[in-house]
Amino acid sequence: DQPVTSEKARSAGFTNLRAAGGQYCFHKNVNGMWLIKQVQKQLCAHGNAWTMPELISAAEQCPFPRALLDVDHAALLLPDELASQINRQLRQQNEQPIPENSASLPVFASLIFHSLAHRYGEVLRDVVELTGRQLDRIYVVGGGSLNPFLNRLTTEVTGLPDRKSVV
């Protein structure tokens, strides 16, 4: 009913959007499936593209990543050379970079999906803290709603079930 205007909400990057009926939508942008699309664009520029279902299935077979990405880092918000930017972030964490070729796309995808789920969990914990409201489910919309692996990881990280997804 009221916007959340605390300094903590502002410094955490939340905004308040006007919504229907005079309500407010407490809002935070978080990177999403765009990351994998950009990595695929870089690594598969000369063919060897994966379908999303194939890629999701292959990513599920990868081991849990040793490190996670800051998916909202400024370098990952730009469309240029995302695989290279991800490897730069891994090197900064003293982790082994991922080979930048189409065969490594599932490893990048696994890292991205795990990192997104982790970030979604952080943001949802912030929502609970900043609003004082408990959450009991997640509604997944957009391209991520078609990714059962990312949805499962998000459920595991947050402890919240997803509801019927909407594209």
Coordinates of N, CA, C and O in Angstrom, one line a residue:
D1 N 0.8 -1.2 0.0 CA 0.0 0.0 0.0 C 0.9 1.3 0.0 O 0.4 2.3 -0.5
Q2 N 2.0 1.2 0.6 CA 2.9 2.4 0.7 C 4.3 2.0 0.1 O 4.7 0.9 0.2
P3 N 5.0 3.0 -0.4 CA 6.3 2.7 -0.9 C 7.3 2.5 0.2 O 7.1 3.0 1.3
V4 N 8.3 1.7 0.0 CA 9.4 1.4 0.9 C 10.5 2.4 0.6 O 11.1 2.3 -0.5
T5 N 10.7 3.4 1.4 CA 11.6 4.5 1.1 C 12.8 4.6 2.0 O 13.5 5.6 2.1
S6 N 13.1 3.5 2.7 CA 14.2 3.6 3.7 C 15.6 3.7 2.9 O 15.7 3.4 1.8
E7 N 16.5 4.2 3.6 CA 17.9 4.4 3.1 C 18.4 3.0 2.7 O 19.1 2.8 1.7
K8 N 18.1 2.0 3.5 CA 18.6 0.7 3.2 C 18.0 0.1 1.9 O 18.8 -0.5 1.1
A9 N 16.8 0.4 1.7 CA 16.1 -0.1 0.4 C 16.7 0.7 -0.8 O 17.0 0.0 -1.8
R10 N 16.9 2.0 -0.6 CA 17.5 2.7 -1.7 C 19.0 2.3 -2.0 O 19.3 2.0 -3.1
S11 N 19.8 2.1 -0.9 CA 21.2 1.7 -1.2 C 21.3 0.3 -1.7 O 22.3 -0.1 -2.3
A12 N 20.2 -0.5 -1.5 CA 20.2 -1.9 -2.0 C 19.7 -1.9 -3.5 O 19.6 -3.0 -4.1
G13 N 19.3 -0.8 -4.0 CA 18.9 -0.7 -5.4 C 17.5 -1.0 -5.6 O 17.1 -1.2 -6.8
F14 N 16.6 -0.9 -4.6 CA 15.2 -1.2 -4.8 C 14.5 0.2 -5.2 O 15.0 1.2 -4.8
T15 N 13.5 0.0 -6.0 CA 12.6 1.2 -6.3 C 11.2 0.8 -6.1 O 10.8 -0.3 -5.8
N16 N 10.4 1.8 -6.2 CA 8.9 1.7 -6.0 C 8.2 2.1 -7.3 O 8.3 3.3 -7.6
L17 N 7.6 1.2 -7.9 CA 6.9 1.5 -9.1 C 5.4 1.6 -8.8 O 4.9 0.9 -8.0
R18 N 4.7 2.6 -9.4 CA 3.3 2.7 -9.3 C 2.6 1.5 -9.9 O 3.1 1.1 -11.0
A19 N 1.6 1.0 -9.3 CA 0.9 -0.2 -9.8 C -0.6 0.1 -9.9 O -1.0 1.1 -9.4
A20 N -1.3 -0.9 -10.4 CA -2.7 -0.7 -10.5 C -3.4 -0.5 -9.2 O -2.9 -1.0 -8.1
G21 N -4.5 0.3 -9.2 CA -5.2 0.5 -8.0 C -4.5 1.4 -7.0 O -4.9 1.3 -5.8
G22 N -3.6 2.2 -7.4 CA -2.9 3.0 -6.5 C -1.8 2.3 -5.6 O -1.3 2.9 -4.6
Q23 N -1.6 1.1 -5.9 CA -0.6 0.3 -5.1 C 0.8 0.6 -5.6 O 1.0 1.3 -6.5
Y24 N 1.8 0.0 -4.9 CA 3.2 0.1 -5.3 C 3.8 -1.2 -5.5 O 3.4 -2.2 -4.8
C25 N 4.7 -1.3 -6.4 CA 5.4 -2.6 -6.7 C 6.8 -2.3 -6.2 O 7.5 -1.5 -6.8
F26 N 7.2 -3.0 -5.1 CA 8.6 -2.9 -4.6 C 9.5 -3.6 -5.6 O 9.3 -4.8 -5.8
H27 N 10.4 -3.0 -6.2 CA 11.1 -3.5 -7.4 C 12.6 -3.5 -7.3 O 13.2 -2.5 -6.8
K28 N 13.2 -4.5 -7.9 CA 14.7 -4.6 -8.0 C 15.0 -5.3 -9.3 O 14.5 -6.5 -9.5
N29 N 15.8 -4.7 -10.2 CA 16.2 -5.4 -11.4 C 17.4 -6.4 -11.0 O 18.3 -6.0 -10.3
V30 N 17.3 -7.6 -11.5 CA 18.4 -8.6 -11.4 C 18.6 -9.2 -12.8 O 17.6 -9.4 -13.5
N31 N 19.8 -9.3 -13.1 CA 20.2 -9.9 -14.4 C 19.5 -11.3 -14.5 O 19.1 -11.9 -13.5
G32 N 19.3 -11.8 -15.7 CA 18.6 -13.1 -15.9 C 19.1 -13.9 -17.0 O 20.3 -13.9 -17.3
M33 N 18.2 -14.5 -17.8 CA 18.6 -15.4 -18.9 C 19.3 -14.7 -20.0 O 20.0 -15.3 -20.8
W34 N 19.3 -13.4 -20.0 CA 20.0 -12.6 -21.0 C 21.5 -13.0 -20.9 O 22.2 -13.0 -22.0
L35 N 22.0 -13.3 -19.8 CA 23.4 -13.6 -19.6 C 23.8 -14.8 -20.5 O 24.8 -14.8 -21.2
I36 N 23.0 -15.9 -20.4 CA 23.3 -17.1 -21.2 C 23.2 -16.8 -22.7 O 24.0 -17.3 -23.5
K37 N 22.2 -16.0 -23.0 CA 22.0 -15.7 -24.5 C 23.3 -15.0 -25.0 O 23.7 -15.2 -26.1
Q38 N 23.8 -14.1 -24.2 CA 25.0 -13.3 -24.6 C 26.2 -14.2 -24.7 O 27.1 -14.0 -25.6
V39 N 26.4 -15.1 -23.7 CA 27.5 -16.0 -23.8 C 27.4 -16.9 -25.0 O 28.4 -17.1 -25.7
Q40 N 26.2 -17.4 -25.2 CA 26.0 -18.3 -26.4 C 26.3 -17.5 -27.7 O 26.9 -18.0 -28.6
K41 N 25.9 -16.3 -27.7 CA 26.2 -15.4 -28.9 C 27.7 -15.3 -29.2 O 28.2 -15.4 -30.3
Q42 N 28.5 -15.2 -28.1 CA 29.9 -15.0 -28.2 C 30.5 -16.4 -28.6 O 31.4 -16.5 -29.5
L43 N 30.2 -17.5 -27.9 CA 30.8 -18.7 -28.1 C 30.4 -19.5 -29.3 O 31.1 -20.4 -29.8
C44 N 29.2 -19.2 -29.8 CA 28.6 -20.0 -30.9 C 28.4 -19.1 -32.1 O 27.5 -19.3 -32.9
A45 N 29.2 -18.1 -32.2 CA 29.1 -17.1 -33.3 C 29.2 -17.7 -34.7 O 28.7 -17.3 -35.7
H46 N 30.0 -18.8 -34.8 CA 30.2 -19.5 -36.1 C 29.5 -20.8 -36.1 O 30.0 -21.8 -36.7
G47 N 28.3 -20.9 -35.6 CA 27.5 -22.2 -35.6 C 27.7 -22.9 -34.3 O 28.1 -22.4 -33.3
N48 N 27.3 -24.2 -34.3 CA 27.4 -25.0 -33.2 C 26.5 -24.5 -32.0 O 26.8 -24.7 -30.9
A49 N 25.4 -23.9 -32.4 CA 24.5 -23.4 -31.4 C 23.7 -24.5 -30.7 O 23.5 -25.5 -31.3
W50 N 23.4 -24.3 -29.5 CA 22.7 -25.2 -28.7 C 21.2 -24.7 -28.6 O 21.0 -23.5 -28.5
T51 N 20.3 -25.7 -28.6 CA 18.9 -25.3 -28.2 C 18.9 -25.1 -26.7 O 19.7 -25.6 -26.0
M52 N 17.9 -24.3 -26.2 CA 17.9 -24.0 -24.8 C 17.6 -25.3 -24.0 O 18.3 -25.6 -23.0
P53 N 16.7 -26.2 -24.4 CA 16.5 -27.4 -23.7 C 17.7 -28.3 -23.7 O 18.0 -28.9 -22.6
E54 N 18.5 -28.4 -24.8 CA 19.8 -29.1 -24.8 C 20.7 -28.5 -23.8 O 21.4 -29.2 -23.0
L55 N 20.8 -27.2 -23.8 CA 21.8 -26.5 -22.9 C 21.4 -26.7 -21.5 O 22.3 -27.0 -20.6
I56 N 20.2 -26.6 -21.1 CA 19.7 -26.8 -19.8 C 20.0 -28.2 -19.3 O 20.6 -28.4 -18.2
S57 N 19.7 -29.2 -20.1 CA 20.0 -30.5 -19.8 C 21.5 -30.8 -19.6 O 21.9 -31.4 -18.6
A58 N 22.3 -30.2 -20.4 CA 23.8 -30.4 -20.3 C 24.3 -29.7 -19.1 O 25.2 -30.2 -18.4
A59 N 23.8 -28.5 -18.8 CA 24.2 -27.7 -17.6 C 23.9 -28.5 -16.3 O 24.6 -28.4 -15.3
E60 N 22.8 -29.2 -16.3 CA 22.4 -30.0 -15.1 C 23.4 -31.1 -14.8 O 23.5 -31.5 -13.6
Q61 N 24.1 -31.5 -15.8 CA 25.1 -32.6 -15.6 C 26.5 -32.1 -15.1 O 27.3 -32.9 -14.7
C62 N 26.6 -30.8 -15.1 CA 27.9 -30.2 -14.7 C 28.0 -30.2 -13.2 O 27.0 -30.1 -12.5
P63 N 29.2 -30.3 -12.6 CA 29.3 -30.2 -11.1 C 29.0 -28.8 -10.6 O 29.0 -27.9 -11.4
F64 N 28.6 -28.8 -9.4 CA 28.3 -27.5 -8.7 C 29.6 -26.6 -8.9 O 30.7 -27.0 -8.7
P65 N 29.4 -25.3 -9.3 CA 30.5 -24.4 -9.5 C 31.3 -24.2 -8.2 O 30.7 -24.1 -7.2
R66 N 32.6 -24.0 -8.4 CA 33.4 -23.8 -7.2 C 33.3 -22.3 -6.7 O 33.5 -22.0 -5.5
A67 N 32.9 -21.4 -7.6 CA 32.7 -20.0 -7.2 C 31.4 -19.6 -7.9 O 31.0 -20.2 -8.9
L68 N 30.8 -18.5 -7.4 CA 29.6 -18.0 -8.1 C 29.9 -16.6 -8.6 O 30.8 -15.9 -8.1
L69 N 29.1 -16.2 -9.6 CA 29.3 -14.8 -10.2 C 28.5 -13.8 -9.4 O 27.5 -14.1 -8.9
D70 N 29.0 -12.6 -9.5 CA 28.2 -11.4 -9.1 C 27.4 -11.1 -10.4 O 27.9 -10.3 -11.3
V71 N 26.2 -11.6 -10.6 CA 25.5 -11.5 -11.9 C 25.1 -10.0 -12.1 O 24.7 -9.7 -13.3
D72 N 25.1 -9.2 -11.1 CA 24.7 -7.8 -11.3 C 25.9 -6.9 -11.4 O 25.8 -5.7 -11.4
H73 N 27.1 -7.4 -11.5 CA 28.3 -6.6 -11.7 C 28.2 -5.8 -13.0 O 27.6 -6.3 -14.0
A74 N 28.6 -4.6 -13.0 CA 28.5 -3.7 -14.1 C 29.0 -4.3 -15.4 O 28.4 -4.1 -16.5
A75 N 30.1 -5.1 -15.3 CA 30.7 -5.7 -16.5 C 29.7 -6.7 -17.2 O 29.9 -7.0 -18.4
L76 N 28.8 -7.3 -16.4 CA 27.9 -8.3 -16.9 C 26.6 -7.7 -17.4 O 25.7 -8.4 -17.7
L77 N 26.5 -6.4 -17.3 CA 25.3 -5.7 -17.8 C 25.4 -5.2 -19.2 O 24.4 -4.7 -19.8
L78 N 26.6 -5.4 -19.8 CA 26.8 -4.9 -21.2 C 26.9 -6.1 -22.1 O 27.4 -7.2 -21.7
P79 N 26.5 -6.0 -23.3 CA 26.4 -7.2 -24.2 C 27.8 -7.7 -24.8 O 27.8 -8.7 -25.5
D80 N 28.9 -7.0 -24.5 CA 30.1 -7.3 -25.2 C 30.9 -8.4 -24.5 O 31.2 -8.3 -23.3
E81 N 31.2 -9.5 -25.2 CA 32.1 -10.5 -24.8 C 31.8 -11.0 -23.3 O 32.7 -11.0 -22.5
L82 N 30.6 -11.5 -23.1 CA 30.2 -11.9 -21.8 C 31.0 -13.1 -21.2 O 31.3 -13.1 -20.0
A83 N 31.3 -14.0 -22.1 CA 32.1 -15.2 -21.6 C 33.5 -14.7 -21.1 O 33.9 -15.1 -20.0
S84 N 34.0 -13.7 -21.8 CA 35.3 -13.2 -21.4 C 35.2 -12.4 -20.1 O 36.0 -12.4 -19.2
Q85 N 34.1 -11.7 -19.9 CA 33.8 -10.9 -18.7 C 33.6 -11.9 -17.5 O 34.1 -11.6 -16.4
I86 N 32.9 -13.0 -17.8 CA 32.7 -14.0 -16.7 C 34.1 -14.5 -16.3 O 34.4 -14.7 -15.1
N87 N 34.9 -14.9 -17.3 CA 36.3 -15.4 -16.9 C 37.1 -14.4 -16.2 O 37.9 -14.7 -15.3
R88 N 37.0 -13.1 -16.5 CA 37.7 -12.1 -15.8 C 37.2 -12.1 -14.3 O 38.1 -12.0 -13.4
Q89 N 35.9 -12.2 -14.1 CA 35.4 -12.3 -12.7 C 36.0 -13.5 -12.0 O 36.3 -13.5 -10.8
L90 N 36.0 -14.7 -12.7 CA 36.5 -15.9 -12.1 C 38.0 -15.7 -11.7 O 38.4 -16.1 -10.6
R91 N 38.8 -15.1 -12.6 CA 40.2 -14.9 -12.3 C 40.4 -14.0 -11.1 O 41.3 -14.2 -10.2
Q92 N 39.5 -13.0 -10.9 CA 39.6 -12.1 -9.8 C 39.3 -12.8 -8.5 O 39.7 -12.4 -7.4
Q93 N 38.6 -14.0 -8.6 CA 38.3 -14.8 -7.4 C 39.3 -15.9 -7.3 O 39.1 -16.9 -6.5
N94 N 40.4 -15.8 -8.0 CA 41.4 -16.9 -8.1 C 40.9 -18.2 -8.5 O 41.3 -19.3 -7.9
E95 N 39.9 -18.2 -9.4 CA 39.4 -19.5 -9.9 C 39.8 -19.7 -11.3 O 40.1 -18.7 -12.0
Q96 N 39.8 -20.9 -11.8 CA 40.2 -21.3 -13.1 C 39.2 -20.8 -14.1 O 38.0 -21.0 -13.9
P97 N 39.6 -20.1 -15.2 CA 38.7 -19.6 -16.2 C 38.1 -20.8 -17.0 O 38.7 -21.9 -17.0
I98 N 37.0 -20.6 -17.6 CA 36.3 -21.6 -18.4 C 36.8 -21.4 -19.9 O 36.8 -20.3 -20.4
P99 N 37.2 -22.5 -20.6 CA 37.6 -22.4 -22.0 C 36.5 -21.7 -22.8 O 35.3 -22.0 -22.6
E100 N 36.8 -20.7 -23.6 CA 35.9 -19.9 -24.3 C 35.6 -20.6 -25.7 O 36.1 -20.1 -26.7
N101 N 34.8 -21.7 -25.7 CA 34.4 -22.3 -26.9 C 33.0 -22.9 -26.7 O 32.5 -23.0 -25.6
S102 N 32.4 -23.3 -27.8 CA 31.0 -23.8 -27.8 C 30.9 -25.0 -26.9 O 29.8 -25.3 -26.3
A103 N 31.9 -25.9 -26.8 CA 31.8 -27.1 -26.0 C 31.7 -26.8 -24.5 O 31.2 -27.6 -23.8
S104 N 32.2 -25.6 -24.1 CA 32.1 -25.2 -22.7 C 30.9 -24.4 -22.4 O 30.7 -24.1 -21.2
L105 N 30.0 -24.3 -23.3 CA 28.8 -23.5 -23.0 C 28.0 -24.1 -21.9 O 27.5 -23.4 -21.0
P106 N 27.8 -25.4 -21.7 CA 27.1 -26.0 -20.6 C 27.7 -25.6 -19.2 O 27.0 -25.4 -18.2
V107 N 29.1 -25.5 -19.2 CA 29.8 -25.1 -17.9 C 29.4 -23.6 -17.6 O 29.1 -23.3 -16.5
F108 N 29.5 -22.8 -18.6 CA 29.1 -21.4 -18.4 C 27.6 -21.3 -18.0 O 27.3 -20.6 -17.0
A109 N 26.7 -22.1 -18.6 CA 25.3 -22.1 -18.3 C 25.1 -22.6 -16.8 O 24.3 -21.9 -16.1
S110 N 25.8 -23.6 -16.4 CA 25.6 -24.1 -15.0 C 26.1 -23.0 -14.1 O 25.4 -22.7 -13.1
L111 N 27.2 -22.4 -14.3 CA 27.7 -21.3 -13.5 C 26.7 -20.1 -13.4 O 26.4 -19.6 -12.3
I112 N 26.1 -19.8 -14.6 CA 25.2 -18.7 -14.6 C 23.9 -19.1 -13.9 O 23.4 -18.3 -13.1
F113 N 23.4 -20.2 -14.1 CA 22.1 -20.6 -13.4 C 22.3 -20.7 -11.9 O 21.4 -20.2 -11.2
H114 N 23.4 -21.3 -11.4 CA 23.6 -21.3 -10.0 C 23.8 -19.9 -9.4 O 23.3 -19.6 -8.3
S115 N 24.5 -19.1 -10.2 CA 24.7 -17.7 -9.7 C 23.4 -16.9 -9.7 O 23.2 -16.1 -8.7
L116 N 22.6 -17.1 -10.7 CA 21.3 -16.4 -10.7 C 20.4 -16.8 -9.5 O 19.8 -16.0 -8.8
A117 N 20.3 -18.1 -9.3 CA 19.5 -18.6 -8.2 C 20.0 -18.1 -6.9 O 19.2 -17.6 -6.0
H118 N 21.3 -18.0 -6.7 CA 21.9 -17.5 -5.5 C 21.5 -16.0 -5.3 O 21.1 -15.6 -4.2
R119 N 21.6 -15.3 -6.4 CA 21.3 -13.8 -6.4 C 19.8 -13.6 -6.1 O 19.4 -12.7 -5.3
Y120 N 18.9 -14.4 -6.7 CA 17.5 -14.3 -6.4 C 17.2 -14.6 -4.9 O 16.4 -13.9 -4.3
G121 N 17.9 -15.5 -4.3 CA 17.8 -15.8 -2.9 C 18.2 -14.6 -2.1 O 17.5 -14.2 -1.1
E122 N 19.3 -13.9 -2.4 CA 19.8 -12.7 -1.7 C 18.7 -11.6 -1.8 O 18.4 -11.0 -0.8
V123 N 18.2 -11.4 -3.0 CA 17.2 -10.3 -3.2 C 16.0 -10.6 -2.4 O 15.4 -9.7 -1.8
L124 N 15.5 -11.9 -2.5 CA 14.3 -12.2 -1.7 C 14.4 -12.1 -0.2 O 13.5 -11.6 0.5
R125 N 15.6 -12.4 0.3 CA 15.9 -12.2 1.7 C 15.9 -10.7 2.0 O 15.3 -10.3 3.1
D126 N 16.4 -9.9 1.1 CA 16.3 -8.4 1.3 C 14.9 -7.9 1.3 O 14.5 -7.1 2.1
V127 N 14.1 -8.5 0.4 CA 12.6 -8.1 0.3 C 12.0 -8.3 1.7 O 11.3 -7.5 2.2
V128 N 12.2 -9.5 2.2 CA 11.6 -9.9 3.5 C 12.1 -8.9 4.6 O 11.3 -8.4 5.4
E129 N 13.4 -8.7 4.6 CA 13.9 -7.8 5.7 C 13.4 -6.3 5.5 O 13.0 -5.7 6.5
L130 N 13.3 -5.8 4.3 CA 13.0 -4.4 4.1 C 11.5 -4.2 4.2 O 11.1 -3.1 4.5
T131 N 10.7 -5.2 3.9 CA 9.2 -5.0 3.9 C 8.6 -5.6 5.2 O 7.4 -5.2 5.5
G132 N 9.3 -6.5 5.9 CA 8.7 -7.1 7.1 C 7.7 -8.1 6.7 O 6.9 -8.6 7.6
R133 N 7.5 -8.5 5.4 CA 6.6 -9.5 5.0 C 7.2 -10.8 4.7 O 8.3 -10.8 4.1
Q134 N 6.6 -11.9 5.1 CA 7.1 -13.2 4.7 C 6.6 -13.6 3.4 O 5.4 -13.3 3.0
L135 N 7.4 -14.3 2.6 CA 7.0 -14.7 1.3 C 6.7 -16.2 1.4 O 7.3 -17.0 2.1
D136 N 5.7 -16.7 0.6 CA 5.4 -18.1 0.6 C 5.5 -18.8 -0.8 O 5.3 -20.0 -0.9
R137 N 5.8 -18.0 -1.8 CA 5.9 -18.6 -3.1 C 6.6 -17.6 -4.1 O 6.6 -16.4 -3.8
I138 N 7.1 -18.1 -5.2 CA 7.7 -17.3 -6.2 C 6.9 -17.5 -7.5 O 6.6 -18.6 -7.9
Y139 N 6.6 -16.4 -8.2 CA 6.0 -16.5 -9.5 C 7.1 -16.2 -10.5 O 7.6 -15.1 -10.5
V140 N 7.4 -17.1 -11.3 CA 8.5 -17.0 -12.3 C 7.8 -16.6 -13.6 O 6.9 -17.2 -14.1
V141 N 8.3 -15.5 -14.2 CA 7.7 -15.0 -15.5 C 8.9 -14.8 -16.5 O 10.0 -14.7 -16.1
G142 N 8.5 -14.7 -17.7 CA 9.5 -14.4 -18.8 C 10.2 -15.7 -19.2 O 9.8 -16.8 -18.9
G143 N 11.4 -15.5 -19.8 CA 12.2 -16.7 -20.3 C 12.6 -17.7 -19.3 O 12.7 -18.9 -19.5
G144 N 12.9 -17.2 -18.1 CA 13.3 -18.1 -17.0 C 12.2 -19.1 -16.6 O 12.5 -20.1 -16.0
S145 N 11.0 -18.8 -16.9 CA 9.9 -19.7 -16.5 C 10.0 -21.0 -17.3 O 9.4 -22.0 -16.9
L146 N 10.7 -21.0 -18.4 CA 10.9 -22.2 -19.2 C 12.2 -23.0 -18.9 O 12.5 -23.9 -19.6
N147 N 12.8 -22.6 -17.8 CA 14.1 -23.2 -17.4 C 13.9 -24.0 -16.1 O 14.0 -23.5 -15.0
P148 N 13.5 -25.3 -16.2 CA 13.2 -26.1 -15.0 C 14.5 -26.2 -14.1 O 14.3 -26.3 -12.9
F149 N 15.7 -26.2 -14.6 CA 16.9 -26.3 -13.8 C 17.0 -25.0 -13.0 O 17.2 -25.1 -11.7
L150 N 16.9 -23.9 -13.6 CA 17.0 -22.6 -12.8 C 15.9 -22.5 -11.8 O 16.2 -22.1 -10.7
N151 N 14.7 -22.9 -12.2 CA 13.6 -22.8 -11.2 C 13.8 -23.8 -10.0 O 13.5 -23.4 -8.9
R152 N 14.4 -25.0 -10.3 CA 14.7 -25.9 -9.2 C 15.8 -25.3 -8.3 O 15.7 -25.4 -7.1
L153 N 16.8 -24.8 -8.9 CA 17.9 -24.2 -8.1 C 17.3 -23.0 -7.2 O 17.7 -22.9 -6.1
T154 N 16.5 -22.2 -7.8 CA 15.9 -21.1 -7.1 C 15.1 -21.6 -5.9 O 15.1 -21.0 -4.8
T155 N 14.3 -22.6 -6.2 CA 13.5 -23.2 -5.1 C 14.4 -23.7 -4.0 O 14.1 -23.5 -2.8
E156 N 15.5 -24.4 -4.3 CA 16.4 -24.9 -3.3 C 17.1 -23.8 -2.5 O 17.2 -23.9 -1.3
V157 N 17.5 -22.7 -3.2 CA 18.1 -21.6 -2.5 C 17.2 -20.8 -1.6 O 17.6 -20.5 -0.5
T158 N 16.0 -20.6 -2.1 CA 15.0 -19.8 -1.3 C 14.1 -20.5 -0.4 O 13.6 -20.0 0.6
G159 N 14.0 -21.8 -0.6 CA 13.0 -22.6 0.1 C 11.6 -22.3 -0.2 O 10.6 -22.8 0.4
L160 N 11.4 -21.5 -1.3 CA 10.0 -21.1 -1.7 C 9.7 -21.8 -3.0 O 10.5 -21.8 -4.0
P161 N 8.5 -22.5 -3.0 CA 8.1 -23.1 -4.3 C 7.7 -22.1 -5.4 O 7.3 -21.0 -5.0
D162 N 8.0 -22.5 -6.6 CA 7.5 -21.6 -7.7 C 6.1 -22.1 -8.0 O 5.7 -23.2 -7.8
R163 N 5.3 -21.1 -8.5 CA 3.9 -21.4 -8.9 C 3.9 -21.5 -10.4 O 4.9 -21.3 -11.0
K164 N 2.7 -21.7 -10.9 CA 2.6 -21.9 -12.3 C 3.3 -20.7 -13.0 O 3.1 -19.6 -12.8
S165 N 4.3 -21.1 -13.8 CA 5.1 -20.2 -14.5 C 4.3 -19.5 -15.7 O 3.5 -20.2 -16.3
V166 N 4.7 -18.3 -16.0 CA 4.0 -17.6 -17.1 C 5.1 -17.1 -18.0 O 6.1 -16.5 -17.6
V167 N 4.9 -17.2 -19.3 CA 5.9 -16.7 -20.3 C 5.4 -15.3 -20.7 O 4.3 -15.1 -21.0

